[in-house]
């Protein structure tokens, strides 16, 4: 009578935990806990090692963790997962801005007319294009950077093309009273240069 053939040893396999995402309230490294990888098969005992251990600090960003299982017969297999530490979303204390000034604030730009002057240079004219103004550009940048406050931001454009600084000084108190901004961006005096 022959002995029964022993069942073959199942191949060693390892299963890593799912990806882990944790916030970092202060933007510093945080201790991250994760479950140990599970193993099946192989010749016991099976040793598991990972490039980072549960309970170790992780900095802001994504860190790949590679885990390797090795059995008594020196067979090995690996798996990996990612630990992501997210930075805090920045917040501004002020969200209502007044951009006060002259034509530069209003968005006045030089555009060619398509005609040439006697010296061959292209004739141009000044036109106000609000979407090209720095207040509009600032609003878009604030909304892109401070996503948690995107809908709260206001940048009121109180630019007045051709305004001299002395006229702006007269106009400013009324605009401040009606707009009631939390911060003011002031650009005046360009019209006096060379006057």
PDB file of C-alpha atoms in Angstrom:
ATOM      1  CA  UNK A   1       0.000   0.000   0.000  1.00  0.00           C
ATOM      2  CA  UNK A   2       1.357   3.380  -0.951  1.00  0.00           C
ATOM      3  CA  UNK A   3       1.197   6.502   1.122  1.00  0.00           C
ATOM      4  CA  UNK A   4      -1.122   9.192  -0.102  1.00  0.00           C
ATOM      5  CA  UNK A   5       0.637  11.999  -1.933  1.00  0.00           C
ATOM      6  CA  UNK A   6       0.761  15.064   0.273  1.00  0.00           C
ATOM      7  CA  UNK A   7      -1.222  18.006  -1.013  1.00  0.00           C
ATOM      8  CA  UNK A   8       0.978  20.625  -2.621  1.00  0.00           C
ATOM      9  CA  UNK A   9       1.667  23.711  -0.536  1.00  0.00           C
ATOM     10  CA  UNK A  10      -0.378  26.626  -1.831  1.00  0.00           C
ATOM     11  CA  UNK A  11       1.687  29.427  -3.314  1.00  0.00           C
ATOM     12  CA  UNK A  12       2.571  32.257  -0.978  1.00  0.00           C
ATOM     13  CA  UNK A  13       0.435  35.347  -1.458  1.00  0.00           C
ATOM     14  CA  UNK A  14       0.180  38.691   0.309  1.00  0.00           C
ATOM     15  CA  UNK A  15      -2.649  41.211   0.405  1.00  0.00           C
ATOM     16  CA  UNK A  16      -1.956  44.823   1.377  1.00  0.00           C
ATOM     17  CA  UNK A  17      -4.436  47.138   3.051  1.00  0.00           C
ATOM     18  CA  UNK A  18      -6.300  49.636   0.888  1.00  0.00           C
ATOM     19  CA  UNK A  19      -4.782  53.057   0.285  1.00  0.00           C
ATOM     20  CA  UNK A  20      -4.905  55.328   3.337  1.00  0.00           C
ATOM     21  CA  UNK A  21      -5.593  59.084   3.308  1.00  0.00           C
ATOM     22  CA  UNK A  22      -5.284  61.176   6.466  1.00  0.00           C
ATOM     23  CA  UNK A  23      -5.323  64.948   7.018  1.00  0.00           C
ATOM     24  CA  UNK A  24      -2.517  66.912   8.624  1.00  0.00           C
ATOM     25  CA  UNK A  25      -4.206  69.771  10.491  1.00  0.00           C
ATOM     26  CA  UNK A  26      -0.950  71.736  10.835  1.00  0.00           C
ATOM     27  CA  UNK A  27       0.771  70.591   7.646  1.00  0.00           C
ATOM     28  CA  UNK A  28       3.359  68.612   9.632  1.00  0.00           C
ATOM     29  CA  UNK A  29       4.105  64.884   9.628  1.00  0.00           C
ATOM     30  CA  UNK A  30       1.400  62.733  11.239  1.00  0.00           C
ATOM     31  CA  UNK A  31       1.453  59.227  12.685  1.00  0.00           C
ATOM     32  CA  UNK A  32      -0.496  56.868  10.432  1.00  0.00           C
ATOM     33  CA  UNK A  33      -1.913  53.523  11.516  1.00  0.00           C
ATOM     34  CA  UNK A  34      -2.751  50.804   8.997  1.00  0.00           C
ATOM     35  CA  UNK A  35      -3.582  47.105   9.187  1.00  0.00           C
ATOM     36  CA  UNK A  36      -0.823  44.594   8.580  1.00  0.00           C
ATOM     37  CA  UNK A  37      -0.826  42.828   5.218  1.00  0.00           C
ATOM     38  CA  UNK A  38      -2.487  39.406   5.235  1.00  0.00           C
ATOM     39  CA  UNK A  39      -0.688  36.331   3.897  1.00  0.00           C
ATOM     40  CA  UNK A  40      -1.871  32.926   2.749  1.00  0.00           C
ATOM     41  CA  UNK A  41      -0.047  29.829   1.561  1.00  0.00           C
ATOM     42  CA  UNK A  42       3.670  29.295   1.575  1.00  0.00           C
ATOM     43  CA  UNK A  43       5.780  27.270   3.992  1.00  0.00           C
ATOM     44  CA  UNK A  44       5.478  28.541   7.551  1.00  0.00           C
ATOM     45  CA  UNK A  45       6.579  30.563   9.284  1.00  0.00           C
ATOM     46  CA  UNK A  46       5.976  33.544   6.979  1.00  0.00           C
ATOM     47  CA  UNK A  47       7.741  36.822   7.732  1.00  0.00           C
ATOM     48  CA  UNK A  48       6.264  40.138   6.530  1.00  0.00           C
ATOM     49  CA  UNK A  49       8.212  43.374   6.301  1.00  0.00           C
ATOM     50  CA  UNK A  50       7.163  46.768   4.943  1.00  0.00           C
ATOM     51  CA  UNK A  51       9.211  49.783   3.907  1.00  0.00           C
ATOM     52  CA  UNK A  52       7.197  51.818   6.441  1.00  0.00           C
ATOM     53  CA  UNK A  53       5.542  50.506   9.592  1.00  0.00           C
ATOM     54  CA  UNK A  54       2.121  51.232  10.987  1.00  0.00           C
ATOM     55  CA  UNK A  55       2.411  53.957  13.614  1.00  0.00           C
ATOM     56  CA  UNK A  56       5.304  55.748  11.923  1.00  0.00           C
ATOM     57  CA  UNK A  57       5.142  59.417  10.893  1.00  0.00           C
ATOM     58  CA  UNK A  58       4.314  60.334   7.294  1.00  0.00           C
ATOM     59  CA  UNK A  59       4.892  63.778   5.785  1.00  0.00           C
ATOM     60  CA  UNK A  60       2.425  65.677   3.591  1.00  0.00           C
ATOM     61  CA  UNK A  61       2.111  64.051   0.185  1.00  0.00           C
ATOM     62  CA  UNK A  62       1.838  60.506  -1.143  1.00  0.00           C
ATOM     63  CA  UNK A  63       4.176  57.771   0.118  1.00  0.00           C
ATOM     64  CA  UNK A  64       4.285  54.305  -1.425  1.00  0.00           C
ATOM     65  CA  UNK A  65       4.571  51.480   1.111  1.00  0.00           C
ATOM     66  CA  UNK A  66       5.984  48.197  -0.229  1.00  0.00           C
ATOM     67  CA  UNK A  67       5.389  45.040   1.806  1.00  0.00           C
ATOM     68  CA  UNK A  68       7.154  41.733   1.188  1.00  0.00           C
ATOM     69  CA  UNK A  69       6.244  38.294   2.545  1.00  0.00           C
ATOM     70  CA  UNK A  70       8.976  35.628   2.721  1.00  0.00           C
ATOM     71  CA  UNK A  71       8.298  32.040   3.777  1.00  0.00           C
ATOM     72  CA  UNK A  72      10.582  29.352   5.272  1.00  0.00           C
ATOM     73  CA  UNK A  73      11.359  28.033   1.781  1.00  0.00           C
ATOM     74  CA  UNK A  74      12.635  31.535   0.770  1.00  0.00           C
ATOM     75  CA  UNK A  75       9.696  32.127  -1.554  1.00  0.00           C
ATOM     76  CA  UNK A  76       8.663  35.774  -1.538  1.00  0.00           C
ATOM     77  CA  UNK A  77       5.937  37.988  -2.917  1.00  0.00           C
ATOM     78  CA  UNK A  78       5.106  41.673  -2.551  1.00  0.00           C
ATOM     79  CA  UNK A  79       2.257  44.134  -2.588  1.00  0.00           C
ATOM     80  CA  UNK A  80       2.038  47.887  -2.150  1.00  0.00           C
ATOM     81  CA  UNK A  81      -0.350  50.616  -1.115  1.00  0.00           C
ATOM     82  CA  UNK A  82      -0.177  54.387  -0.772  1.00  0.00           C
ATOM     83  CA  UNK A  83      -0.404  56.544   2.332  1.00  0.00           C
ATOM     84  CA  UNK A  84      -1.461  60.094   1.460  1.00  0.00           C
ATOM     85  CA  UNK A  85      -1.236  62.897   4.009  1.00  0.00           C
ATOM     86  CA  UNK A  86      -3.194  65.966   2.939  1.00  0.00           C
ATOM     87  CA  UNK A  87      -2.178  69.503   3.853  1.00  0.00           C
ATOM     88  CA  UNK A  88      -4.672  71.834   5.434  1.00  0.00           C
ATOM     89  CA  UNK A  89      -6.619  73.985   2.993  1.00  0.00           C
ATOM     90  CA  UNK A  90      -5.425  77.579   3.484  1.00  0.00           C
ATOM     91  CA  UNK A  91      -7.976  80.132   4.592  1.00  0.00           C
ATOM     92  CA  UNK A  92      -7.974  83.928   4.359  1.00  0.00           C
ATOM     93  CA  UNK A  93      -9.488  86.051   7.085  1.00  0.00           C
ATOM     94  CA  UNK A  94     -10.697  88.660   4.588  1.00  0.00           C
ATOM     95  CA  UNK A  95     -12.772  87.859   1.502  1.00  0.00           C
ATOM     96  CA  UNK A  96     -14.247  91.217   0.402  1.00  0.00           C
ATOM     97  CA  UNK A  97     -11.756  93.391  -1.473  1.00  0.00           C
ATOM     98  CA  UNK A  98     -12.079  96.829  -3.048  1.00  0.00           C
ATOM     99  CA  UNK A  99      -9.771  97.576  -5.975  1.00  0.00           C
ATOM    100  CA  UNK A 100      -9.746 101.374  -6.197  1.00  0.00           C
ATOM    101  CA  UNK A 101      -7.854 103.327  -8.796  1.00  0.00           C
ATOM    102  CA  UNK A 102      -7.611 104.702 -12.266  1.00  0.00           C
ATOM    103  CA  UNK A 103      -7.633 103.165 -15.748  1.00  0.00           C
ATOM    104  CA  UNK A 104      -5.159 100.420 -14.815  1.00  0.00           C
ATOM    105  CA  UNK A 105      -7.578  99.179 -12.162  1.00  0.00           C
ATOM    106  CA  UNK A 106     -10.525  99.435 -14.554  1.00  0.00           C
ATOM    107  CA  UNK A 107      -8.728  97.214 -17.077  1.00  0.00           C
ATOM    108  CA  UNK A 108      -7.710  99.725 -19.722  1.00  0.00           C
ATOM    109  CA  UNK A 109      -5.361  98.202 -22.272  1.00  0.00           C
ATOM    110  CA  UNK A 110      -3.784  99.289 -25.542  1.00  0.00           C
ATOM    111  CA  UNK A 111      -5.163  97.617 -28.667  1.00  0.00           C
ATOM    112  CA  UNK A 112      -3.975  98.114 -32.245  1.00  0.00           C
ATOM    113  CA  UNK A 113      -6.451  99.718 -34.645  1.00  0.00           C
ATOM    114  CA  UNK A 114      -4.963  98.101 -37.735  1.00  0.00           C
ATOM    115  CA  UNK A 115      -3.827 101.385 -39.268  1.00  0.00           C
ATOM    116  CA  UNK A 116      -0.298 102.660 -39.492  1.00  0.00           C
ATOM    117  CA  UNK A 117       0.994 106.075 -38.604  1.00  0.00           C
ATOM    118  CA  UNK A 118       3.236 108.131 -40.877  1.00  0.00           C
ATOM    119  CA  UNK A 119       6.368 106.741 -39.218  1.00  0.00           C
ATOM    120  CA  UNK A 120       5.239 103.161 -39.906  1.00  0.00           C
ATOM    121  CA  UNK A 121       4.257 102.358 -36.330  1.00  0.00           C
ATOM    122  CA  UNK A 122       0.862 100.782 -35.679  1.00  0.00           C
ATOM    123  CA  UNK A 123      -1.838 103.122 -34.474  1.00  0.00           C
ATOM    124  CA  UNK A 124      -3.493 101.990 -31.241  1.00  0.00           C
ATOM    125  CA  UNK A 125      -6.217 103.059 -28.874  1.00  0.00           C
ATOM    126  CA  UNK A 126      -7.033 102.557 -25.219  1.00  0.00           C
ATOM    127  CA  UNK A 127     -10.039 100.387 -24.390  1.00  0.00           C
ATOM    128  CA  UNK A 128     -11.395  99.083 -21.103  1.00  0.00           C
ATOM    129  CA  UNK A 129     -11.557  95.290 -20.977  1.00  0.00           C
ATOM    130  CA  UNK A 130     -12.799  94.351 -17.484  1.00  0.00           C
ATOM    131  CA  UNK A 131     -11.751  90.709 -17.882  1.00  0.00           C
ATOM    132  CA  UNK A 132      -8.152  91.909 -18.392  1.00  0.00           C
ATOM    133  CA  UNK A 133      -8.162  94.029 -15.233  1.00  0.00           C
ATOM    134  CA  UNK A 134      -6.020  93.058 -12.276  1.00  0.00           C
ATOM    135  CA  UNK A 135      -9.089  92.878  -9.962  1.00  0.00           C
ATOM    136  CA  UNK A 136     -10.619  90.201 -12.218  1.00  0.00           C
ATOM    137  CA  UNK A 137      -7.318  88.326 -12.399  1.00  0.00           C
ATOM    138  CA  UNK A 138      -6.955  88.546  -8.603  1.00  0.00           C
ATOM    139  CA  UNK A 139     -10.455  87.142  -8.087  1.00  0.00           C
ATOM    140  CA  UNK A 140      -9.689  84.156 -10.320  1.00  0.00           C
ATOM    141  CA  UNK A 141      -6.415  83.474  -8.472  1.00  0.00           C
ATOM    142  CA  UNK A 142      -8.056  83.720  -5.037  1.00  0.00           C
ATOM    143  CA  UNK A 143     -10.793  81.292  -6.060  1.00  0.00           C
ATOM    144  CA  UNK A 144      -8.259  78.837  -7.492  1.00  0.00           C
ATOM    145  CA  UNK A 145      -5.949  78.919  -4.475  1.00  0.00           C
ATOM    146  CA  UNK A 146      -8.480  79.061  -1.623  1.00  0.00           C
ATOM    147  CA  UNK A 147     -10.978  76.527  -2.927  1.00  0.00           C
ATOM    148  CA  UNK A 148     -12.806  76.176   0.379  1.00  0.00           C
ATOM    149  CA  UNK A 149     -13.722  79.868   0.226  1.00  0.00           C
ATOM    150  CA  UNK A 150     -14.116  80.244  -3.549  1.00  0.00           C
ATOM    151  CA  UNK A 151     -17.721  81.430  -3.454  1.00  0.00           C
ATOM    152  CA  UNK A 152     -17.075  83.884  -0.600  1.00  0.00           C
ATOM    153  CA  UNK A 153     -14.561  86.044  -2.476  1.00  0.00           C
ATOM    154  CA  UNK A 154     -15.529  89.415  -3.890  1.00  0.00           C
ATOM    155  CA  UNK A 155     -13.172  91.822  -5.630  1.00  0.00           C
ATOM    156  CA  UNK A 156     -15.099  94.990  -6.425  1.00  0.00           C
ATOM    157  CA  UNK A 157     -13.535  96.923  -9.300  1.00  0.00           C
ATOM    158  CA  UNK A 158     -13.830 100.667  -8.650  1.00  0.00           C
ATOM    159  CA  UNK A 159     -11.410 101.728 -11.363  1.00  0.00           C
ATOM    160  CA  UNK A 160     -12.090 105.038 -13.109  1.00  0.00           C
ATOM    161  CA  UNK A 161     -10.225 105.560 -16.402  1.00  0.00           C
ATOM    162  CA  UNK A 162      -8.406 108.893 -16.671  1.00  0.00           C
ATOM    163  CA  UNK A 163      -8.865 109.732 -12.996  1.00  0.00           C
ATOM    164  CA  UNK A 164      -6.204 111.849 -11.333  1.00  0.00           C
ATOM    165  CA  UNK A 165      -5.140 111.052  -7.775  1.00  0.00           C
ATOM    166  CA  UNK A 166      -6.705 114.229  -6.347  1.00  0.00           C
ATOM    167  CA  UNK A 167     -10.073 113.251  -7.854  1.00  0.00           C
ATOM    168  CA  UNK A 168      -9.685 109.722  -6.516  1.00  0.00           C
ATOM    169  CA  UNK A 169      -9.126 111.132  -3.021  1.00  0.00           C
ATOM    170  CA  UNK A 170     -12.502 112.860  -3.292  1.00  0.00           C
ATOM    171  CA  UNK A 171     -14.246 109.740  -4.668  1.00  0.00           C
ATOM    172  CA  UNK A 172     -12.733 107.196  -2.235  1.00  0.00           C
ATOM    173  CA  UNK A 173     -14.805 107.944   0.929  1.00  0.00           C
ATOM    174  CA  UNK A 174     -18.112 107.466  -0.907  1.00  0.00           C
ATOM    175  CA  UNK A 175     -16.967 104.203  -2.485  1.00  0.00           C
ATOM    176  CA  UNK A 176     -15.682 102.951   0.880  1.00  0.00           C
ATOM    177  CA  UNK A 177     -19.025 103.781   2.475  1.00  0.00           C
ATOM    178  CA  UNK A 178     -21.089 101.996  -0.163  1.00  0.00           C
ATOM    179  CA  UNK A 179     -18.859  98.928  -0.661  1.00  0.00           C
ATOM    180  CA  UNK A 180     -17.678  98.451   2.960  1.00  0.00           C
ATOM    181  CA  UNK A 181     -14.622  96.359   2.009  1.00  0.00           C
ATOM    182  CA  UNK A 182     -12.500  94.289   4.366  1.00  0.00           C
ATOM    183  CA  UNK A 183      -9.343  95.189   2.426  1.00  0.00           C
ATOM    184  CA  UNK A 184      -8.455  97.890  -0.108  1.00  0.00           C
ATOM    185  CA  UNK A 185      -6.103  97.655  -3.085  1.00  0.00           C
ATOM    186  CA  UNK A 186      -5.167 101.206  -4.064  1.00  0.00           C
ATOM    187  CA  UNK A 187      -3.510 102.165  -7.350  1.00  0.00           C
ATOM    188  CA  UNK A 188      -3.544 105.876  -8.170  1.00  0.00           C
ATOM    189  CA  UNK A 189      -1.202 108.417  -9.709  1.00  0.00           C
ATOM    190  CA  UNK A 190      -0.290 106.890 -13.076  1.00  0.00           C
ATOM    191  CA  UNK A 191      -2.136 109.679 -14.906  1.00  0.00           C
ATOM    192  CA  UNK A 192       0.045 112.326 -13.249  1.00  0.00           C
ATOM    193  CA  UNK A 193       3.308 110.790 -14.470  1.00  0.00           C
ATOM    194  CA  UNK A 194       4.726 113.050 -17.141  1.00  0.00           C
ATOM    195  CA  UNK A 195       1.837 115.520 -16.835  1.00  0.00           C
TER     196      UNK A 195
END
